[in-house]
Coordinates of N, CA and C in Angstrom, one line a residue:
V285 N 116.1 88.1 101.1 CA 115.2 88.0 102.2 C 114.1 89.1 102.0
A286 N 112.9 88.6 101.8 CA 111.8 89.5 101.4 C 110.7 89.5 102.5
I287 N 110.3 90.7 102.9 CA 109.1 90.9 103.7 C 107.9 91.3 102.7
V288 N 106.8 90.6 102.8 CA 105.6 90.9 102.0 C 104.5 91.2 103.0
T289 N 104.0 92.4 103.1 CA 103.0 92.7 104.1 C 101.6 92.5 103.4
G290 N 100.6 92.2 104.3 CA 99.3 92.0 103.8 C 99.2 90.8 102.9
A291 N 100.0 89.7 103.2 CA 100.2 88.6 102.3 C 99.3 87.4 102.7
G292 N 98.3 87.6 103.5 CA 97.5 86.5 103.9 C 96.5 86.1 102.8
S293 N 96.3 87.0 101.8 CA 95.3 86.7 100.7 C 95.6 87.6 99.5
G294 N 94.9 87.4 98.5 CA 94.9 88.3 97.3 C 96.3 88.6 96.7
I295 N 96.6 89.8 96.4 CA 97.8 90.2 95.7 C 99.0 89.8 96.6
G296 N 99.0 90.1 97.8 CA 100.1 89.8 98.7 C 100.4 88.4 98.8
R297 N 99.4 87.5 98.8 CA 99.7 86.1 98.8 C 100.3 85.7 97.5
A298 N 99.9 86.2 96.4 CA 100.4 85.8 95.1 C 101.9 86.3 95.0
I299 N 102.2 87.4 95.6 CA 103.6 87.9 95.6 C 104.5 87.0 96.4
A300 N 104.0 86.6 97.6 CA 104.8 85.8 98.5 C 105.0 84.4 97.8
V301 N 104.0 83.8 97.2 CA 104.1 82.6 96.5 C 105.2 82.7 95.4
K302 N 105.1 83.8 94.6 CA 106.0 84.0 93.5 C 107.5 84.1 93.9
L303 N 107.7 85.0 94.9 CA 109.1 85.2 95.4 C 109.6 83.9 96.1
A304 N 108.8 83.2 96.8 CA 109.3 81.9 97.4 C 109.7 81.0 96.3
A305 N 108.9 80.9 95.3 CA 109.2 80.0 94.1 C 110.5 80.4 93.5
E306 N 110.9 81.7 93.5 CA 112.1 82.1 92.9 C 113.3 82.1 93.8
G307 N 113.1 81.5 95.0 CA 114.2 81.3 95.9 C 114.4 82.3 97.0
Y308 N 113.5 83.3 97.1 CA 113.6 84.2 98.2 C 113.2 83.6 99.6
K309 N 113.9 84.0 100.6 CA 113.4 83.7 102.0 C 112.4 84.7 102.3
V310 N 111.1 84.3 102.5 CA 110.0 85.2 102.6 C 109.4 85.2 104.0
L311 N 109.1 86.4 104.5 CA 108.3 86.6 105.7 C 106.9 87.0 105.3
V312 N 105.9 86.3 105.6 CA 104.6 86.6 105.2 C 103.9 87.3 106.4
N313 N 103.5 88.6 106.2 CA 102.8 89.3 107.2 C 101.4 89.5 106.9
D314 N 100.5 89.5 107.9 CA 99.1 89.9 107.7 C 98.6 90.3 109.1
F315 N 97.6 91.1 109.2 CA 97.1 91.5 110.5 C 96.2 90.3 111.0
R316 N 95.9 89.4 110.1 CA 95.2 88.2 110.5 C 96.3 87.1 110.6
T317 N 96.7 86.8 111.8 CA 97.9 85.9 112.0 C 97.6 84.5 111.4
E318 N 96.4 84.0 111.5 CA 96.1 82.7 111.0 C 96.2 82.7 109.5
A319 N 95.9 83.7 108.8 CA 96.0 83.8 107.4 C 97.5 83.8 107.0
A320 N 98.3 84.6 107.7 CA 99.7 84.6 107.4 C 100.3 83.2 107.6
E321 N 99.9 82.6 108.7 CA 100.5 81.3 109.0 C 100.1 80.2 107.9
A322 N 98.9 80.3 107.4 CA 98.5 79.4 106.4 C 99.3 79.5 105.1
V323 N 99.5 80.8 104.7 CA 100.3 81.0 103.5 C 101.7 80.6 103.7
A324 N 102.3 80.9 104.8 CA 103.6 80.6 105.1 C 103.8 79.1 105.1
A325 N 102.9 78.3 105.7 CA 103.0 76.9 105.7 C 102.9 76.3 104.3
E326 N 102.1 76.9 103.5 CA 102.0 76.5 102.1 C 103.2 76.6 101.3
I327 N 104.0 77.7 101.5 CA 105.2 78.0 100.6 C 106.5 77.8 101.4
G328 N 106.5 77.3 102.6 CA 107.7 77.1 103.3 C 108.4 78.4 103.8
A329 N 107.5 79.4 104.2 CA 108.0 80.7 104.6 C 107.8 80.9 106.1
L330 N 108.1 82.1 106.5 CA 108.0 82.5 107.9 C 106.8 83.4 108.1
A331 N 106.0 83.2 109.1 CA 104.8 84.0 109.3 C 105.0 85.0 110.4
C332 N 104.3 86.2 110.3 CA 104.3 87.1 111.4 C 103.1 88.0 111.3
G333 N 102.2 87.8 112.3 CA 101.0 88.6 112.4 C 101.4 90.0 112.8
G334 N 100.5 91.0 112.5 CA 100.8 92.4 112.9 C 100.2 93.4 112.0
D335 N 99.9 94.5 112.6 CA 99.3 95.7 111.9 C 100.4 96.6 111.5
V336 N 100.4 96.9 110.2 CA 101.5 97.7 109.6 C 101.4 99.2 110.1
S337 N 100.3 99.6 110.6 CA 100.2 100.9 111.1 C 100.6 101.1 112.5
N338 N 101.0 100.0 113.1 CA 101.5 99.9 114.5 C 103.0 99.8 114.6
E339 N 103.7 100.8 115.1 CA 105.1 100.8 115.1 C 105.7 99.6 115.8
A340 N 105.2 99.2 116.9 CA 105.7 98.1 117.6 C 105.6 96.8 116.8
D341 N 104.4 96.6 116.2 CA 104.2 95.4 115.3 C 105.2 95.4 114.2
V342 N 105.5 96.5 113.6 CA 106.4 96.6 112.5 C 107.8 96.3 112.9
S343 N 108.2 96.8 114.1 CA 109.6 96.5 114.6 C 109.7 95.1 114.9
A344 N 108.7 94.4 115.5 CA 108.8 93.0 115.8 C 108.8 92.2 114.5
M345 N 108.1 92.6 113.5 CA 108.1 91.9 112.2 C 109.5 91.9 111.6
V346 N 110.2 93.0 111.5 CA 111.5 93.1 111.0 C 112.5 92.4 111.8
A347 N 112.4 92.5 113.1 CA 113.3 91.7 114.0 C 113.2 90.2 113.8
K348 N 112.0 89.8 113.6 CA 111.7 88.3 113.4 C 112.4 87.9 112.1
A349 N 112.2 88.7 111.0 CA 112.8 88.3 109.7 C 114.3 88.3 109.8
E350 N 114.9 89.3 110.5 CA 116.3 89.3 110.6 C 116.9 88.2 111.4
A351 N 116.2 87.9 112.5 CA 116.7 86.8 113.4 C 116.6 85.5 112.7
S352 N 115.7 85.3 111.8 CA 115.5 84.0 111.1 C 116.3 83.9 109.9
F353 N 116.4 85.0 109.1 CA 116.9 84.9 107.8 C 118.2 85.7 107.5
G354 N 118.4 86.8 108.3 CA 119.4 87.8 108.1 C 118.8 89.1 107.6
P355 N 119.7 90.0 107.1 CA 119.2 91.3 106.7 C 118.1 91.2 105.6
V356 N 117.2 92.1 105.8 CA 116.1 92.2 104.8 C 116.6 92.9 103.6
T357 N 116.5 92.2 102.4 CA 117.0 92.8 101.2 C 115.9 93.4 100.3
H358 N 114.7 92.9 100.5 CA 113.5 93.3 99.7 C 112.3 93.5 100.6
L359 N 111.6 94.6 100.4 CA 110.4 94.9 101.1 C 109.3 95.2 100.1
I360 N 108.2 94.5 100.3 CA 107.0 94.8 99.4 C 105.9 95.3 100.3
N361 N 105.6 96.5 100.2 CA 104.6 97.2 101.0 C 103.3 97.0 100.3
N362 N 102.6 95.9 100.7 CA 101.3 95.5 100.0 C 100.1 95.7 100.9
A363 N 100.3 95.7 102.2 CA 99.1 95.7 103.1 C 98.1 96.8 102.7
G364 N 96.8 96.4 102.7 CA 95.8 97.4 102.2 C 94.5 97.3 103.0
H365 N 93.7 98.2 102.8 CA 92.4 98.3 103.4 C 91.5 99.1 102.5
V366 N 90.2 98.6 102.3 CA 89.3 99.3 101.4 C 88.0 99.5 102.2
H367 N 87.4 100.6 101.9 CA 86.1 101.0 102.4 C 85.4 101.9 101.4
Q368 N 84.2 101.6 101.0 CA 83.5 102.3 100.0 C 82.5 103.3 100.6
G369 N 82.4 104.5 100.2 CA 81.4 105.4 100.7 C 81.5 106.8 100.0
K370 N 80.4 107.5 99.8 CA 80.5 108.8 99.3 C 81.2 109.7 100.2
F371 N 82.0 110.7 99.6 CA 82.8 111.5 100.4 C 82.0 112.2 101.5
I372 N 80.8 112.7 101.2 CA 80.1 113.4 102.2 C 79.7 112.6 103.4
D373 N 79.7 111.2 103.2 CA 79.4 110.3 104.3 C 80.6 109.8 105.1
L374 N 81.8 110.1 104.6 CA 83.0 109.6 105.3 C 83.2 110.2 106.6
T375 N 83.6 109.4 107.6 CA 83.9 110.0 108.9 C 85.4 110.2 109.0
V376 N 85.8 111.0 110.0 CA 87.3 111.2 110.2 C 87.9 109.8 110.5
G377 N 87.2 108.9 111.2 CA 87.7 107.6 111.5 C 87.9 106.8 110.2
D378 N 87.0 106.9 109.2 CA 87.2 106.2 108.0 C 88.5 106.7 107.3
F379 N 88.6 108.0 107.2 CA 89.8 108.6 106.6 C 91.1 108.2 107.3
D380 N 91.1 108.4 108.6 CA 92.3 108.1 109.4 C 92.7 106.6 109.2
R381 N 91.8 105.7 109.2 CA 92.2 104.3 109.1 C 92.8 104.0 107.7
M382 N 92.2 104.6 106.7 CA 92.7 104.4 105.3 C 94.1 104.9 105.2
I383 N 94.4 106.1 105.7 CA 95.7 106.7 105.7 C 96.7 105.9 106.6
A384 N 96.2 105.4 107.7 CA 97.0 104.6 108.6 C 97.6 103.4 108.0
V385 N 96.7 102.6 107.4 CA 97.1 101.3 106.8 C 98.0 101.5 105.6
H386 N 97.6 102.4 104.7 CA 98.3 102.5 103.4 C 99.5 103.4 103.5
L387 N 99.4 104.6 104.0 CA 100.5 105.6 103.9 C 101.4 105.5 105.2
R388 N 100.8 105.4 106.4 CA 101.6 105.3 107.6 C 102.3 103.9 107.6
G389 N 101.5 102.9 107.1 CA 102.1 101.5 107.1 C 103.3 101.5 106.2
T390 N 103.2 102.1 105.0 CA 104.3 102.1 104.0 C 105.5 102.8 104.6
F391 N 105.2 103.9 105.3 CA 106.3 104.7 105.9 C 107.0 103.9 107.0
L392 N 106.2 103.3 107.9 CA 106.8 102.6 109.1 C 107.6 101.4 108.6
C393 N 107.1 100.6 107.7 CA 107.8 99.4 107.2 C 109.1 99.8 106.5
T394 N 109.0 100.9 105.7 CA 110.2 101.3 104.9 C 111.2 101.9 105.9
H395 N 110.8 102.6 106.9 CA 111.7 103.2 107.8 C 112.4 102.2 108.6
A396 N 111.7 101.0 108.9 CA 112.3 100.0 109.7 C 113.4 99.2 109.0
V397 N 113.4 99.2 107.7 CA 114.4 98.4 106.9 C 115.4 99.3 106.2
L398 N 115.1 100.5 106.0 CA 115.9 101.4 105.1 C 117.4 101.6 105.7
E399 N 117.5 101.8 107.0 CA 118.8 102.1 107.5 C 119.8 100.9 107.2
G400 N 119.3 99.7 107.4 CA 120.2 98.6 107.1 C 120.5 98.5 105.6
M401 N 119.5 98.8 104.7 CA 119.8 98.7 103.3 C 120.8 99.8 102.9
L402 N 120.7 101.0 103.5 CA 121.7 102.0 103.1 C 123.1 101.7 103.6
A403 N 123.1 101.1 104.8 CA 124.4 100.7 105.4 C 125.1 99.6 104.5
R404 N 124.3 98.8 103.9 CA 124.9 97.7 103.0 C 125.0 98.2 101.6
G405 N 124.4 99.3 101.2 CA 124.5 99.9 99.9 C 123.7 99.1 98.9
S406 N 122.6 98.4 99.3 CA 121.8 97.7 98.4 C 120.4 97.4 99.1
G407 N 119.4 97.3 98.2 CA 118.1 97.0 98.7 C 117.0 97.3 97.7
V408 N 115.9 96.7 97.8 CA 114.8 96.9 96.9 C 113.5 97.1 97.7
I409 N 112.8 98.2 97.4 CA 111.5 98.4 98.0 C 110.5 98.6 96.9
V410 N 109.4 97.8 97.0 CA 108.3 97.9 96.0 C 107.0 98.2 96.8
N411 N 106.4 99.4 96.4 CA 105.2 99.8 97.1 C 104.0 99.5 96.2
I412 N 103.0 98.9 96.8 CA 101.8 98.6 96.0 C 100.8 99.8 96.2
A413 N 100.6 100.5 95.1 CA 99.7 101.6 95.0 C 98.4 101.1 94.3
S414 N 97.8 101.9 93.5 CA 96.6 101.6 92.7 C 96.4 102.6 91.6
Q415 N 95.8 102.2 90.5 CA 95.5 103.1 89.5 C 94.6 104.2 89.9
L416 N 93.8 103.9 91.0 CA 93.0 105.0 91.5 C 93.8 106.1 92.2
G417 N 95.0 105.8 92.5 CA 95.9 106.9 93.0 C 96.3 107.8 91.9
Q418 N 96.1 107.4 90.6 CA 96.4 108.2 89.5 C 95.2 108.9 88.9
I419 N 94.1 108.2 88.9 CA 92.9 108.8 88.2 C 91.7 109.1 89.2
G420 N 91.8 108.6 90.4 CA 90.7 108.7 91.3 C 89.6 107.7 91.1
G421 N 88.8 107.6 92.2 CA 87.7 106.6 92.1 C 86.5 107.1 92.8
I422 N 85.3 107.0 92.2 CA 84.0 107.4 92.8 C 83.8 106.6 94.0
E423 N 83.4 107.2 95.1 CA 83.1 106.6 96.4 C 84.4 106.0 97.0
L424 N 85.5 106.4 96.5 CA 86.8 105.9 97.0 C 87.8 107.0 97.2
V425 N 87.3 108.2 97.6 CA 88.2 109.3 97.7 C 89.3 109.1 98.7
H426 N 89.0 108.6 99.9 CA 90.0 108.4 100.9 C 91.0 107.3 100.4
Y427 N 90.6 106.3 99.7 CA 91.4 105.2 99.2 C 92.3 105.8 98.1
S428 N 91.8 106.6 97.2 CA 92.5 107.2 96.1 C 93.6 108.1 96.7
A429 N 93.2 108.9 97.7 CA 94.2 109.8 98.3 C 95.4 109.1 99.0
A430 N 95.1 108.0 99.6 CA 96.1 107.2 100.3 C 97.1 106.6 99.2
K431 N 96.5 106.1 98.2 CA 97.3 105.5 97.1 C 98.1 106.5 96.4
A432 N 97.6 107.7 96.2 CA 98.3 108.8 95.5 C 99.5 109.2 96.4
G433 N 99.3 109.1 97.7 CA 100.4 109.4 98.7 C 101.5 108.4 98.5
I434 N 101.2 107.2 98.3 CA 102.2 106.1 98.2 C 103.0 106.4 96.9
I435 N 102.3 106.8 95.8 CA 103.1 107.1 94.6 C 104.0 108.3 94.8
G436 N 103.6 109.3 95.5 CA 104.4 110.4 95.8 C 105.6 110.1 96.7
M437 N 105.3 109.2 97.7 CA 106.4 108.8 98.6 C 107.4 108.0 97.8
T438 N 107.0 107.2 96.9 CA 107.9 106.3 96.1 C 108.8 107.2 95.3
K439 N 108.3 108.2 94.6 CA 109.1 109.1 93.8 C 110.1 109.9 94.6
A440 N 109.7 110.4 95.7 CA 110.6 111.2 96.6 C 111.7 110.4 97.2
L441 N 111.3 109.2 97.7 CA 112.3 108.4 98.4 C 113.3 107.9 97.3
A442 N 112.8 107.6 96.1 CA 113.7 107.1 95.1 C 114.8 108.1 94.8
R443 N 114.4 109.4 94.7 CA 115.3 110.5 94.5 C 116.4 110.6 95.6
E444 N 115.9 110.2 96.8 CA 116.8 110.4 98.0 C 117.8 109.3 98.1
V445 N 117.4 108.1 97.8 CA 118.3 106.9 98.2 C 118.8 106.1 97.0
S446 N 118.4 106.4 95.8 CA 118.8 105.5 94.7 C 120.3 105.5 94.5
A447 N 121.0 106.7 94.6 CA 122.4 106.8 94.4 C 123.2 106.0 95.5
Q448 N 122.5 105.6 96.6 CA 123.1 104.9 97.7 C 122.8 103.4 97.6
G449 N 122.2 103.0 96.4 CA 122.0 101.5 96.2 C 120.7 101.0 96.5
V450 N 119.7 101.8 96.9 CA 118.4 101.3 97.2 C 117.4 101.7 96.1
R451 N 116.8 100.7 95.4 CA 115.9 101.0 94.4 C 114.5 101.0 95.0
V452 N 113.7 102.0 94.7 CA 112.3 102.2 95.2 C 111.4 102.4 94.0
N453 N 110.4 101.5 93.8 CA 109.4 101.6 92.8 C 108.1 101.3 93.3
A454 N 107.1 101.5 92.5 CA 105.7 101.2 92.8 C 105.0 100.4 91.7
V455 N 104.0 99.7 92.1 CA 103.1 99.0 91.2 C 101.7 99.5 91.5
A456 N 101.0 99.9 90.4 CA 99.6 100.5 90.6 C 98.7 99.6 89.8
P457 N 98.2 98.5 90.4 CA 97.3 97.6 89.7 C 95.9 98.3 89.5
G458 N 95.3 97.8 88.4 CA 93.9 98.1 88.3 C 93.1 97.2 89.1
P459 N 91.8 97.0 88.9 CA 90.9 96.1 89.7 C 91.4 94.7 89.5
I460 N 91.6 94.0 90.5 CA 92.1 92.6 90.5 C 91.1 91.7 91.3
N461 N 91.0 90.5 90.8 CA 90.1 89.6 91.4 C 90.6 89.1 92.8
T462 N 90.3 89.9 93.8 CA 90.8 89.6 95.2 C 89.6 89.8 96.1
P463 N 89.7 89.3 97.3 CA 88.6 89.6 98.3 C 88.4 91.1 98.5
L464 N 89.5 91.9 98.5 CA 89.3 93.3 98.7 C 88.4 93.9 97.7
V465 N 88.7 93.6 96.4 CA 87.9 94.2 95.3 C 86.5 93.6 95.3
R466 N 86.3 92.4 95.6 CA 85.0 91.7 95.7 C 84.2 92.3 96.8
S467 N 84.8 93.0 97.8 CA 84.0 93.6 98.9 C 83.3 94.9 98.4
L468 N 83.7 95.4 97.3 CA 83.0 96.6 96.7 C 81.7 96.2 96.1
S469 N 80.8 97.1 95.9 CA 79.4 96.8 95.4 C 79.5 96.2 94.0
E470 N 78.5 95.4 93.8 CA 78.4 94.7 92.4 C 78.2 95.8 91.4
D471 N 77.5 96.9 91.7 CA 77.3 98.0 90.7 C 78.7 98.6 90.3
W472 N 79.5 98.8 91.4 CA 80.8 99.4 91.1 C 81.6 98.4 90.2
Q473 N 81.6 97.2 90.6 CA 82.4 96.2 89.8 C 82.0 96.1 88.4
R474 N 80.7 96.1 88.1 CA 80.2 96.0 86.7 C 80.5 97.3 86.0
A475 N 80.4 98.4 86.6 CA 80.7 99.7 85.9 C 82.2 99.8 85.6
K476 N 83.0 99.3 86.5 CA 84.5 99.4 86.3 C 84.9 98.4 85.2
A477 N 84.4 97.2 85.2 CA 84.8 96.2 84.2 C 84.4 96.8 82.8
A478 N 83.3 97.5 82.7 CA 82.9 98.0 81.4 C 83.8 99.1 80.9
E479 N 84.5 99.7 81.8 CA 85.4 100.8 81.4 C 86.8 100.3 80.8
L480 N 87.1 99.1 81.1 CA 88.5 98.6 80.9 C 88.7 98.2 79.5
P481 N 89.7 98.7 78.8 CA 90.0 98.3 77.4 C 90.2 96.8 77.3
L482 N 90.8 96.1 78.3 CA 91.0 94.7 78.2 C 89.7 93.9 78.4
G483 N 88.7 94.6 79.1 CA 87.5 93.9 79.3 C 87.4 93.0 80.4
R484 N 88.4 93.0 81.3 CA 88.4 92.1 82.4 C 89.2 92.6 83.5
F485 N 88.9 92.2 84.8 CA 89.8 92.4 85.9 C 91.0 91.5 85.8
G486 N 92.1 91.9 86.5 CA 93.3 91.1 86.5 C 93.3 90.1 87.5
E487 N 94.3 89.2 87.5 CA 94.5 88.1 88.5 C 95.7 88.5 89.4
P488 N 95.6 88.1 90.6 CA 96.8 88.4 91.5 C 98.1 88.0 91.0
E489 N 98.2 86.9 90.3 CA 99.4 86.4 89.8 C 100.0 87.3 88.7
E490 N 99.2 88.0 88.0 CA 99.6 89.0 87.0 C 100.3 90.2 87.7
V491 N 99.9 90.6 88.8 CA 100.5 91.6 89.6 C 101.8 91.1 90.2
A492 N 101.8 89.9 90.7 CA 103.0 89.3 91.3 C 104.1 89.2 90.3
N493 N 103.8 89.0 89.1 CA 104.9 88.9 88.0 C 105.6 90.3 87.9
T494 N 104.8 91.3 88.0 CA 105.3 92.7 87.9 C 106.2 93.0 89.0
V495 N 105.8 92.6 90.2 CA 106.6 92.8 91.4 C 107.9 92.0 91.4
A496 N 107.8 90.8 90.9 CA 109.0 90.0 90.9 C 110.0 90.6 89.9
F497 N 109.5 91.2 88.8 CA 110.4 91.8 87.9 C 111.1 93.0 88.6
L498 N 110.4 93.8 89.3 CA 111.0 95.0 89.9 C 112.0 94.6 91.0
C499 N 111.8 93.4 91.6 CA 112.7 92.9 92.6 C 114.0 92.3 92.0
S500 N 114.0 92.1 90.8 CA 115.1 91.4 90.1 C 116.1 92.3 89.6
P501 N 117.3 91.8 89.3 CA 118.4 92.6 88.7 C 118.0 93.1 87.3
Q502 N 117.0 92.5 86.6 CA 116.6 92.9 85.3 C 116.0 94.3 85.3
A503 N 115.5 94.7 86.5 CA 114.9 96.0 86.7 C 115.9 97.1 87.2
S504 N 117.2 96.9 86.9 CA 118.2 97.8 87.5 C 118.1 99.3 87.1
L505 N 117.4 99.6 86.0 CA 117.2 101.0 85.6 C 115.9 101.6 86.0
F506 N 115.1 100.8 86.7 CA 113.8 101.3 87.1 C 113.9 101.9 88.5
V507 N 113.7 103.2 88.5 CA 113.9 104.0 89.7 C 112.7 105.0 89.8
G508 N 112.0 104.9 90.9 CA 110.9 105.8 91.2 C 109.7 105.7 90.2
Q509 N 109.6 104.5 89.6 CA 108.6 104.3 88.6 C 107.3 103.7 89.2
T510 N 106.2 103.9 88.5 CA 105.0 103.3 88.9 C 104.5 102.4 87.7
L511 N 104.6 101.1 87.8 CA 104.2 100.2 86.7 C 102.7 99.9 86.9
G512 N 102.0 99.7 85.8 CA 100.6 99.6 85.8 C 100.0 98.4 85.2
P513 N 100.0 97.2 85.9 CA 99.2 96.1 85.4 C 97.7 96.4 85.7
N514 N 97.0 97.1 84.8 CA 95.7 97.7 85.1 C 94.6 97.5 84.1
S515 N 94.8 96.5 83.2 CA 93.8 96.2 82.1 C 93.6 97.4 81.2
G516 N 94.5 98.3 81.1 CA 94.4 99.5 80.3 C 93.6 100.6 80.9
D517 N 93.3 100.6 82.2 CA 92.5 101.7 82.8 C 93.3 103.0 82.8
V518 N 94.7 102.9 83.0 CA 95.6 104.0 82.9 C 96.6 103.7 81.8
M519 N 96.8 104.6 80.9 CA 97.8 104.4 79.8 C 98.8 105.5 79.9
L520 N 100.1 105.2 80.1 CA 101.1 106.3 80.2 C 102.1 106.1 79.2

């Protein structure tokens, strides 16, 4: 039973499609209820609208998944938000919304399912970060900070719960052809593509393949890791 947040489009949608094809019972979450419902109808999944930064919405989402499918075994914290601007022009509201969706959202969703996973002695959590959380991004300071926080949370939580049967890892994609990335300026996109050793942005399905691997028993030794389908932007 997998919850995929922010799955109404882009990377989240591709993850939901991939997991459903592999036999998971999937709850598709998005703050745009109509988008969640469309994806769920397409893949035979369950839809639940809601904002991951809202504790009540998160509780309702987990309750819906459990009532329909049973205990949540896999959580993919994918919901995201992007906003481009020079640091000097950012408002407190800009910063707070970025942290709320990415970092608070990851915390709330994880907190909502972790107790059950620990009680059962098994579970998988995959957090979608970004390569900008590793190297930073011009005019994306708040986004980079939020994604770096997700990577730090992933490592710390993995140290805390791995011995109790819950595997926690992250995926840090590079620029991917999604509505979120296409909302950035054309100048930013051209400059970024020119920096990539692979010479192109990735596709959502390429990230979904990485997530599916981390969700599977084949990834049993992966603990607190950050995998990078990033066109070579970060090499570790």
